[in-house]
Amino acid sequence: MNDFEEYLSHILDDVADSNVKDAMQYSLMAGGKRIRPRLLFATLKAYGVEESLGYRAAAAIEMIHTYSLIHDDLPAMDNDTLRRGQPTCHVKFGEAIAILAGDALLTHAFLLGASATKDAKVNSAIVYALSDYAGANGMVLGQVKDLEGESKENLTVDELKDIHFYKTGKLLTLPMLCASYIAHRENDCDAWKKIGNEIGLSFQIQDDILDVTSTVEELGKNINSDVENNKNTYVSIMGIEDAKKEAEFYYEDAKKTMHQLDLNPKALDEIFTLLMNRKN
């Protein structure tokens, strides 16, 4: 990942200097687990494809993820002041610049997607997926459902799953889909959609657990924010122990589906294990 991190650090070099560029760079390079690029690279490796061929697509997805965090932290959304152990973008640069930085990262992602590979058909598929999975039928829809859910006193587990199918699962499915396009293994897309959905559910359940069991230092962001915002979570509905069992079930089922595909599962097994044991 060091090579990709270096690549990512220069991805905005051609962008005109401004406060918006500074805010984009600040948020993009603030650290984080780089889960989505890792998933893309592990999928390429499983297919026997050089991971550097996915750098541009991975950078596009990481830009979309970063923009979503910038906007999610805004006072109108979750009103968070800490992200990855540092002041959130709007705290550092002001709300207006933070909004524009998010807008610019999202837009730049499509520039990268449109030139992700030397194959125009693959690039077209990647751009379509970026639009579909990040937009009003994808992650944004999940954000809307999440906001609407806050006005309800008691959500059901099925309603919560529906929120995170879109809010979390879509962006975790996206890198595996892009990798399958780059590897010309489009026939596996349905399997990756199932796997991405299950990873997304487990990932979100873990987030809910960590929000009440971790520390600010470990998590890199404010803890107990869900409780303070009276949000429905898997922990508030199911309790910690049942939530943990649910998270393990979805990861194991995702692994089972992945092992049915014609690929070398080692790299993906390592990522799934990393996800299952994460502390932040």
PDB file of C-alpha atoms in Angstrom, residues 28-219:
ATOM      1  CA  LEU A  28      -7.690  12.784   1.347  1.00  0.00           C
ATOM      2  CA  MET A  29      -4.318  12.271   3.043  1.00  0.00           C
ATOM      3  CA  ALA A  30      -5.544  12.338   6.652  1.00  0.00           C
ATOM      4  CA  GLY A  31      -4.861   8.621   6.993  1.00  0.00           C
ATOM      5  CA  GLY A  32      -7.510   5.986   7.383  1.00  0.00           C
ATOM      6  CA  LYS A  33      -7.547   2.273   6.683  1.00  0.00           C
ATOM      7  CA  ARG A  34      -7.874   2.546   2.879  1.00  0.00           C
ATOM      8  CA  ILE A  35     -10.273  -0.388   3.020  1.00  0.00           C
ATOM      9  CA  ARG A  36     -11.790   0.274  -0.396  1.00  0.00           C
ATOM     10  CA  PRO A  37      -8.466   0.440  -2.273  1.00  0.00           C
ATOM     11  CA  ARG A  38      -7.325  -2.657  -0.371  1.00  0.00           C
ATOM     12  CA  LEU A  39     -10.434  -4.517  -1.506  1.00  0.00           C
ATOM     13  CA  LEU A  40      -9.865  -3.455  -5.108  1.00  0.00           C
ATOM     14  CA  PHE A  41      -6.205  -4.492  -5.080  1.00  0.00           C
ATOM     15  CA  ALA A  42      -6.912  -7.798  -3.326  1.00  0.00           C
ATOM     16  CA  THR A  43      -9.584  -8.621  -5.911  1.00  0.00           C
ATOM     17  CA  LEU A  44      -7.198  -7.819  -8.762  1.00  0.00           C
ATOM     18  CA  LYS A  45      -4.526  -9.973  -7.133  1.00  0.00           C
ATOM     19  CA  ALA A  46      -7.051 -12.799  -6.735  1.00  0.00           C
ATOM     20  CA  TYR A  47      -7.622 -12.591 -10.493  1.00  0.00           C
ATOM     21  CA  GLY A  48      -3.888 -12.529 -11.201  1.00  0.00           C
ATOM     22  CA  VAL A  49      -3.889  -8.878 -12.331  1.00  0.00           C
ATOM     23  CA  GLU A  50      -1.201  -6.354 -11.321  1.00  0.00           C
ATOM     24  CA  GLU A  51      -2.670  -4.101  -8.630  1.00  0.00           C
ATOM     25  CA  SER A  52      -1.127  -0.912 -10.061  1.00  0.00           C
ATOM     26  CA  LEU A  53      -3.599  -1.209 -12.952  1.00  0.00           C
ATOM     27  CA  GLY A  54      -6.290  -0.341 -10.425  1.00  0.00           C
ATOM     28  CA  TYR A  55      -4.606   2.712  -8.878  1.00  0.00           C
ATOM     29  CA  ARG A  56      -6.667   5.277 -10.762  1.00  0.00           C
ATOM     30  CA  ALA A  57      -9.984   3.555 -10.028  1.00  0.00           C
ATOM     31  CA  ALA A  58      -8.980   3.083  -6.390  1.00  0.00           C
ATOM     32  CA  ALA A  59      -8.104   6.776  -6.092  1.00  0.00           C
ATOM     33  CA  ALA A  60     -11.501   7.700  -7.556  1.00  0.00           C
ATOM     34  CA  ILE A  61     -13.318   5.548  -4.995  1.00  0.00           C
ATOM     35  CA  GLU A  62     -11.204   6.933  -2.146  1.00  0.00           C
ATOM     36  CA  MET A  63     -12.074  10.469  -3.280  1.00  0.00           C
ATOM     37  CA  ILE A  64     -15.770   9.631  -3.194  1.00  0.00           C
ATOM     38  CA  HIS A  65     -15.393   8.071   0.239  1.00  0.00           C
ATOM     39  CA  THR A  66     -13.480  11.129   1.493  1.00  0.00           C
ATOM     40  CA  TYR A  67     -16.064  13.567   0.135  1.00  0.00           C
ATOM     41  CA  SER A  68     -18.801  11.590   1.889  1.00  0.00           C
ATOM     42  CA  LEU A  69     -16.935  11.857   5.208  1.00  0.00           C
ATOM     43  CA  ILE A  70     -16.412  15.615   4.791  1.00  0.00           C
ATOM     44  CA  HIS A  71     -20.115  16.162   4.197  1.00  0.00           C
ATOM     45  CA  ASP A  72     -21.154  13.616   6.840  1.00  0.00           C
ATOM     46  CA  ASP A  73     -19.167  15.537   9.478  1.00  0.00           C
ATOM     47  CA  LEU A  74     -20.833  18.879   8.698  1.00  0.00           C
ATOM     48  CA  PRO A  75     -23.067  20.536  11.332  1.00  0.00           C
ATOM     49  CA  ALA A  76     -26.134  19.871   9.176  1.00  0.00           C
ATOM     50  CA  MET A  77     -25.359  16.134   9.255  1.00  0.00           C
ATOM     51  CA  ASP A  78     -23.493  14.486  12.168  1.00  0.00           C
ATOM     52  CA  ASN A  79     -21.750  17.652  13.400  1.00  0.00           C
ATOM     53  CA  ASP A  80     -18.486  15.851  14.203  1.00  0.00           C
ATOM     54  CA  THR A  81     -15.300  17.716  15.108  1.00  0.00           C
ATOM     55  CA  LEU A  82     -12.779  14.868  14.919  1.00  0.00           C
ATOM     56  CA  ARG A  83     -11.959  12.529  12.040  1.00  0.00           C
ATOM     57  CA  ARG A  84      -8.985  10.139  11.916  1.00  0.00           C
ATOM     58  CA  GLY A  85      -7.553  11.833  14.983  1.00  0.00           C
ATOM     59  CA  GLN A  86      -7.551  15.292  13.376  1.00  0.00           C
ATOM     60  CA  PRO A  87      -9.987  18.220  13.221  1.00  0.00           C
ATOM     61  CA  THR A  88     -12.692  17.595  10.644  1.00  0.00           C
ATOM     62  CA  CYS A  89     -12.481  19.494   7.373  1.00  0.00           C
ATOM     63  CA  HIS A  90     -15.092  22.118   8.283  1.00  0.00           C
ATOM     64  CA  VAL A  91     -13.406  22.750  11.637  1.00  0.00           C
ATOM     65  CA  LYS A  92     -10.037  23.229   9.914  1.00  0.00           C
ATOM     66  CA  PHE A  93     -11.139  25.204   6.843  1.00  0.00           C
ATOM     67  CA  GLY A  94     -14.670  26.451   7.544  1.00  0.00           C
ATOM     68  CA  GLU A  95     -17.994  25.079   6.353  1.00  0.00           C
ATOM     69  CA  ALA A  96     -18.039  26.725   2.923  1.00  0.00           C
ATOM     70  CA  ILE A  97     -14.595  25.443   1.916  1.00  0.00           C
ATOM     71  CA  ALA A  98     -15.409  21.982   3.328  1.00  0.00           C
ATOM     72  CA  ILE A  99     -18.566  21.751   1.218  1.00  0.00           C
ATOM     73  CA  LEU A 100     -16.674  22.835  -1.894  1.00  0.00           C
ATOM     74  CA  ALA A 101     -13.814  20.434  -1.142  1.00  0.00           C
ATOM     75  CA  GLY A 102     -16.310  17.582  -0.964  1.00  0.00           C
ATOM     76  CA  ASP A 103     -17.911  18.708  -4.220  1.00  0.00           C
ATOM     77  CA  ALA A 104     -14.512  18.914  -5.909  1.00  0.00           C
ATOM     78  CA  LEU A 105     -13.381  15.468  -4.710  1.00  0.00           C
ATOM     79  CA  LEU A 106     -16.593  13.912  -6.002  1.00  0.00           C
ATOM     80  CA  THR A 107     -16.216  15.608  -9.385  1.00  0.00           C
ATOM     81  CA  HIS A 108     -12.535  14.711  -9.673  1.00  0.00           C
ATOM     82  CA  ALA A 109     -13.386  11.071  -9.046  1.00  0.00           C
ATOM     83  CA  PHE A 110     -15.221  10.943 -12.370  1.00  0.00           C
ATOM     84  CA  LEU A 111     -12.243  12.444 -14.181  1.00  0.00           C
ATOM     85  CA  LEU A 112     -10.137   9.587 -12.807  1.00  0.00           C
ATOM     86  CA  GLY A 113     -12.791   6.986 -13.582  1.00  0.00           C
ATOM     87  CA  ALA A 114     -13.077   8.152 -17.182  1.00  0.00           C
ATOM     88  CA  SER A 115      -9.341   7.552 -17.641  1.00  0.00           C
ATOM     89  CA  ALA A 116      -8.914   4.631 -15.246  1.00  0.00           C
ATOM     90  CA  THR A 117      -7.521   2.199 -17.851  1.00  0.00           C
ATOM     91  CA  LYS A 118      -6.542   2.119 -21.523  1.00  0.00           C
ATOM     92  CA  ASP A 119      -9.819   0.337 -22.350  1.00  0.00           C
ATOM     93  CA  ALA A 120     -12.658   2.775 -23.060  1.00  0.00           C
ATOM     94  CA  LYS A 121     -15.336   0.113 -22.398  1.00  0.00           C
ATOM     95  CA  VAL A 122     -13.858  -0.643 -18.981  1.00  0.00           C
ATOM     96  CA  ASN A 123     -13.679   3.073 -18.172  1.00  0.00           C
ATOM     97  CA  SER A 124     -17.313   3.490 -19.178  1.00  0.00           C
ATOM     98  CA  ALA A 125     -18.329   0.635 -16.863  1.00  0.00           C
ATOM     99  CA  ILE A 126     -16.323   2.137 -14.005  1.00  0.00           C
ATOM    100  CA  VAL A 127     -17.861   5.605 -14.434  1.00  0.00           C
ATOM    101  CA  TYR A 128     -21.342   4.070 -14.582  1.00  0.00           C
ATOM    102  CA  ALA A 129     -20.657   2.145 -11.378  1.00  0.00           C
ATOM    103  CA  LEU A 130     -19.249   5.236  -9.627  1.00  0.00           C
ATOM    104  CA  SER A 131     -22.408   7.149 -10.519  1.00  0.00           C
ATOM    105  CA  ASP A 132     -24.820   4.376  -9.587  1.00  0.00           C
ATOM    106  CA  TYR A 133     -23.213   3.266  -6.344  1.00  0.00           C
ATOM    107  CA  ALA A 134     -22.312   6.716  -4.989  1.00  0.00           C
ATOM    108  CA  GLY A 135     -25.405   8.652  -6.059  1.00  0.00           C
ATOM    109  CA  ALA A 136     -29.124   8.850  -5.430  1.00  0.00           C
ATOM    110  CA  ASN A 137     -29.550   5.109  -5.995  1.00  0.00           C
ATOM    111  CA  GLY A 138     -26.575   4.257  -3.791  1.00  0.00           C
ATOM    112  CA  MET A 139     -24.693   5.842  -0.914  1.00  0.00           C
ATOM    113  CA  VAL A 140     -26.638   9.106  -1.019  1.00  0.00           C
ATOM    114  CA  LEU A 141     -29.893   7.177  -0.802  1.00  0.00           C
ATOM    115  CA  GLY A 142     -28.493   5.484   2.299  1.00  0.00           C
ATOM    116  CA  GLN A 143     -27.688   8.882   3.799  1.00  0.00           C
ATOM    117  CA  VAL A 144     -31.250  10.033   3.149  1.00  0.00           C
ATOM    118  CA  LYS A 145     -32.709   6.883   4.679  1.00  0.00           C
ATOM    119  CA  ASP A 146     -30.408   7.376   7.681  1.00  0.00           C
ATOM    120  CA  LEU A 147     -31.603  10.954   8.182  1.00  0.00           C
ATOM    121  CA  GLU A 148     -35.227   9.877   7.884  1.00  0.00           C
ATOM    122  CA  GLY A 149     -34.568   7.055  10.348  1.00  0.00           C
ATOM    123  CA  GLU A 150     -33.404   9.535  12.973  1.00  0.00           C
ATOM    124  CA  SER A 151     -36.955  10.876  13.234  1.00  0.00           C
ATOM    125  CA  LYS A 152     -38.280   7.412  14.121  1.00  0.00           C
ATOM    126  CA  GLU A 153     -38.098   6.277  17.722  1.00  0.00           C
ATOM    127  CA  ASN A 154     -37.744   2.584  16.993  1.00  0.00           C
ATOM    128  CA  LEU A 155     -36.356   1.182  13.757  1.00  0.00           C
ATOM    129  CA  THR A 156     -36.514  -2.525  13.063  1.00  0.00           C
ATOM    130  CA  VAL A 157     -33.373  -4.509  12.239  1.00  0.00           C
ATOM    131  CA  ASP A 158     -34.648  -4.881   8.658  1.00  0.00           C
ATOM    132  CA  GLU A 159     -35.047  -1.110   8.327  1.00  0.00           C
ATOM    133  CA  LEU A 160     -31.529  -0.616   9.663  1.00  0.00           C
ATOM    134  CA  LYS A 161     -30.169  -3.190   7.202  1.00  0.00           C
ATOM    135  CA  ASP A 162     -31.889  -1.346   4.364  1.00  0.00           C
ATOM    136  CA  ILE A 163     -30.185   1.910   5.381  1.00  0.00           C
ATOM    137  CA  HIS A 164     -26.735   0.362   5.469  1.00  0.00           C
ATOM    138  CA  PHE A 165     -27.228  -1.717   2.325  1.00  0.00           C
ATOM    139  CA  TYR A 166     -26.987   1.663   0.623  1.00  0.00           C
ATOM    140  CA  LYS A 167     -25.041   3.870   3.020  1.00  0.00           C
ATOM    141  CA  THR A 168     -22.140   1.503   3.736  1.00  0.00           C
ATOM    142  CA  GLY A 169     -22.520  -1.512   1.466  1.00  0.00           C
ATOM    143  CA  LYS A 170     -22.566   0.327  -1.851  1.00  0.00           C
ATOM    144  CA  LEU A 171     -19.117   1.912  -1.487  1.00  0.00           C
ATOM    145  CA  LEU A 172     -17.664  -1.366  -0.201  1.00  0.00           C
ATOM    146  CA  THR A 173     -19.090  -3.224  -3.206  1.00  0.00           C
ATOM    147  CA  LEU A 174     -17.766  -0.667  -5.689  1.00  0.00           C
ATOM    148  CA  PRO A 175     -14.038  -1.569  -5.534  1.00  0.00           C
ATOM    149  CA  MET A 176     -14.694  -5.268  -6.152  1.00  0.00           C
ATOM    150  CA  LEU A 177     -16.932  -4.457  -9.111  1.00  0.00           C
ATOM    151  CA  CYS A 178     -14.294  -2.141 -10.577  1.00  0.00           C
ATOM    152  CA  ALA A 179     -11.656  -4.840 -10.144  1.00  0.00           C
ATOM    153  CA  SER A 180     -13.849  -7.343 -11.956  1.00  0.00           C
ATOM    154  CA  TYR A 181     -14.222  -4.887 -14.854  1.00  0.00           C
ATOM    155  CA  ILE A 182     -10.467  -4.292 -15.023  1.00  0.00           C
ATOM    156  CA  ALA A 183      -9.848  -8.058 -14.966  1.00  0.00           C
ATOM    157  CA  HIS A 184     -12.593  -8.636 -17.575  1.00  0.00           C
ATOM    158  CA  ARG A 185     -14.482 -10.893 -15.170  1.00  0.00           C
ATOM    159  CA  GLU A 186     -17.872  -9.180 -15.381  1.00  0.00           C
ATOM    160  CA  ASN A 187     -19.658 -12.517 -14.944  1.00  0.00           C
ATOM    161  CA  ASP A 188     -18.668 -12.413 -11.263  1.00  0.00           C
ATOM    162  CA  CYS A 189     -20.428  -9.094 -10.617  1.00  0.00           C
ATOM    163  CA  ASP A 190     -23.542 -10.614  -9.022  1.00  0.00           C
ATOM    164  CA  ALA A 191     -21.371 -12.503  -6.535  1.00  0.00           C
ATOM    165  CA  TRP A 192     -19.429  -9.325  -5.680  1.00  0.00           C
ATOM    166  CA  LYS A 193     -22.691  -7.459  -5.096  1.00  0.00           C
ATOM    167  CA  LYS A 194     -23.736 -10.079  -2.546  1.00  0.00           C
ATOM    168  CA  ILE A 195     -20.302 -10.063  -0.930  1.00  0.00           C
ATOM    169  CA  GLY A 196     -20.200  -6.254  -0.802  1.00  0.00           C
ATOM    170  CA  ASN A 197     -23.626  -6.082   0.811  1.00  0.00           C
ATOM    171  CA  GLU A 198     -22.601  -8.542   3.522  1.00  0.00           C
ATOM    172  CA  ILE A 199     -19.264  -6.842   4.166  1.00  0.00           C
ATOM    173  CA  GLY A 200     -21.108  -3.516   4.385  1.00  0.00           C
ATOM    174  CA  LEU A 201     -23.567  -4.817   6.972  1.00  0.00           C
ATOM    175  CA  SER A 202     -20.819  -6.369   9.071  1.00  0.00           C
ATOM    176  CA  PHE A 203     -18.662  -3.241   8.754  1.00  0.00           C
ATOM    177  CA  GLN A 204     -21.486  -1.025   9.970  1.00  0.00           C
ATOM    178  CA  ILE A 205     -22.344  -3.332  12.861  1.00  0.00           C
ATOM    179  CA  GLN A 206     -18.706  -3.156  13.922  1.00  0.00           C
ATOM    180  CA  ASP A 207     -18.815   0.649  13.715  1.00  0.00           C
ATOM    181  CA  ASP A 208     -21.851   0.679  15.999  1.00  0.00           C
ATOM    182  CA  ILE A 209     -20.057  -1.591  18.470  1.00  0.00           C
ATOM    183  CA  LEU A 210     -16.843   0.432  18.398  1.00  0.00           C
ATOM    184  CA  ASP A 211     -18.781   3.645  18.974  1.00  0.00           C
ATOM    185  CA  VAL A 212     -19.679   2.416  22.470  1.00  0.00           C
ATOM    186  CA  THR A 213     -16.675   0.213  23.315  1.00  0.00           C
ATOM    187  CA  SER A 214     -13.646   2.065  21.930  1.00  0.00           C
ATOM    188  CA  THR A 215     -11.745   5.183  22.978  1.00  0.00           C
ATOM    189  CA  VAL A 216     -11.206   8.435  21.090  1.00  0.00           C
ATOM    190  CA  GLU A 217      -7.505   7.534  20.724  1.00  0.00           C
ATOM    191  CA  GLU A 218      -8.264   4.099  19.264  1.00  0.00           C
ATOM    192  CA  LEU A 219     -11.097   5.199  17.016  1.00  0.00           C
TER     193      LEU A 219
END
